[in-house]
XYZ file of C-alpha atoms in Angstrom:
100
model
C 185.141 63.647 137.353
C 187.224 64.004 140.456
C 185.422 67.033 141.865
C 183.665 67.589 145.138
C 181.071 69.913 143.575
C 179.297 66.803 142.240
C 178.316 66.088 145.848
C 177.271 69.571 146.954
C 173.577 68.608 147.095
C 174.039 65.428 149.135
C 171.834 65.228 152.194
C 173.489 65.409 155.600
C 172.153 64.295 158.975
C 171.484 67.253 161.295
C 174.270 67.660 163.833
C 176.925 66.055 161.615
C 180.285 67.796 161.327
C 182.448 66.904 158.342
C 186.063 66.732 159.538
C 187.568 66.114 156.110
C 186.547 65.204 152.577
C 188.215 64.216 149.338
C 186.756 63.336 145.952
C 188.329 60.332 144.221
C 187.582 58.107 141.258
C 187.372 54.352 141.812
C 186.740 52.113 138.809
C 185.194 55.044 136.871
C 182.905 55.929 139.804
C 183.000 59.353 141.426
C 183.281 58.847 145.184
C 183.394 61.411 147.969
C 185.299 60.136 151.000
C 184.369 61.844 154.242
C 185.401 61.660 157.864
C 182.688 62.951 160.161
C 181.557 63.284 163.747
C 178.020 63.054 165.037
C 176.949 63.020 168.661
C 179.622 60.910 170.422
C 180.733 59.060 167.273
C 183.166 59.458 164.422
C 183.103 57.523 161.197
C 183.824 57.465 157.516
C 181.545 57.625 154.506
C 182.044 56.740 150.882
C 179.362 58.635 148.982
C 178.505 57.718 145.410
C 176.165 59.196 142.848
C 173.292 56.723 142.588
C 172.962 57.277 138.831
C 176.479 55.844 138.369
C 175.631 52.558 140.117
C 172.214 51.814 138.635
C 171.745 48.042 138.414
C 174.380 47.295 141.077
C 173.324 45.990 144.461
C 174.981 47.044 147.703
C 177.403 44.108 147.791
C 178.624 44.845 144.237
C 179.231 48.490 145.109
C 181.094 47.577 148.291
C 183.209 45.021 146.443
C 184.171 47.644 143.856
C 185.240 50.318 146.307
C 186.789 47.875 148.806
C 189.682 47.445 146.388
C 190.798 50.911 147.544
C 188.905 51.624 150.787
C 188.940 49.342 153.862
C 185.161 49.122 154.401
C 185.258 46.109 156.742
C 182.309 44.173 158.137
C 180.834 46.940 160.266
C 179.128 49.188 157.750
C 175.752 50.566 156.708
C 174.426 51.364 153.261
C 171.660 53.821 152.525
C 170.297 55.563 149.462
C 169.008 59.114 149.783
C 168.050 61.733 147.228
C 170.226 60.362 144.425
C 173.231 59.364 146.519
C 174.481 56.076 147.975
C 176.084 56.319 151.416
C 178.397 53.598 152.690
C 179.248 54.384 156.298
C 182.051 52.505 158.050
C 184.889 52.816 160.547
C 182.636 53.827 163.433
C 184.230 54.801 166.734
C 182.778 56.388 169.810
C 184.745 58.829 171.914
C 185.677 56.086 174.378
C 187.290 54.118 171.520
C 189.213 57.231 170.511
C 190.358 58.017 174.055
C 191.325 54.510 175.094
C 192.297 52.983 171.753
C 189.628 50.269 171.636
């Protein structure tokens, strides 16, 4: 399903502002793509429903979604309350201002 309502119960770090979100399907996996800001940072998240990736380790999940999303080397993976969060594309405000 390509619907954001599947992700309505995902946990969110206090102080995080979602700047944009779009639900997509990658290799039969529902994925919510988000751009967010928190403190002095911005970043991206690919959020998956943990039930859909049972038996896959983090590297397998990243390999699957990297065919569409440029995750890169700088990323984190966490699992919380039934969701898998792959966070990537981190920038602080200095990077944004000065193009680093």
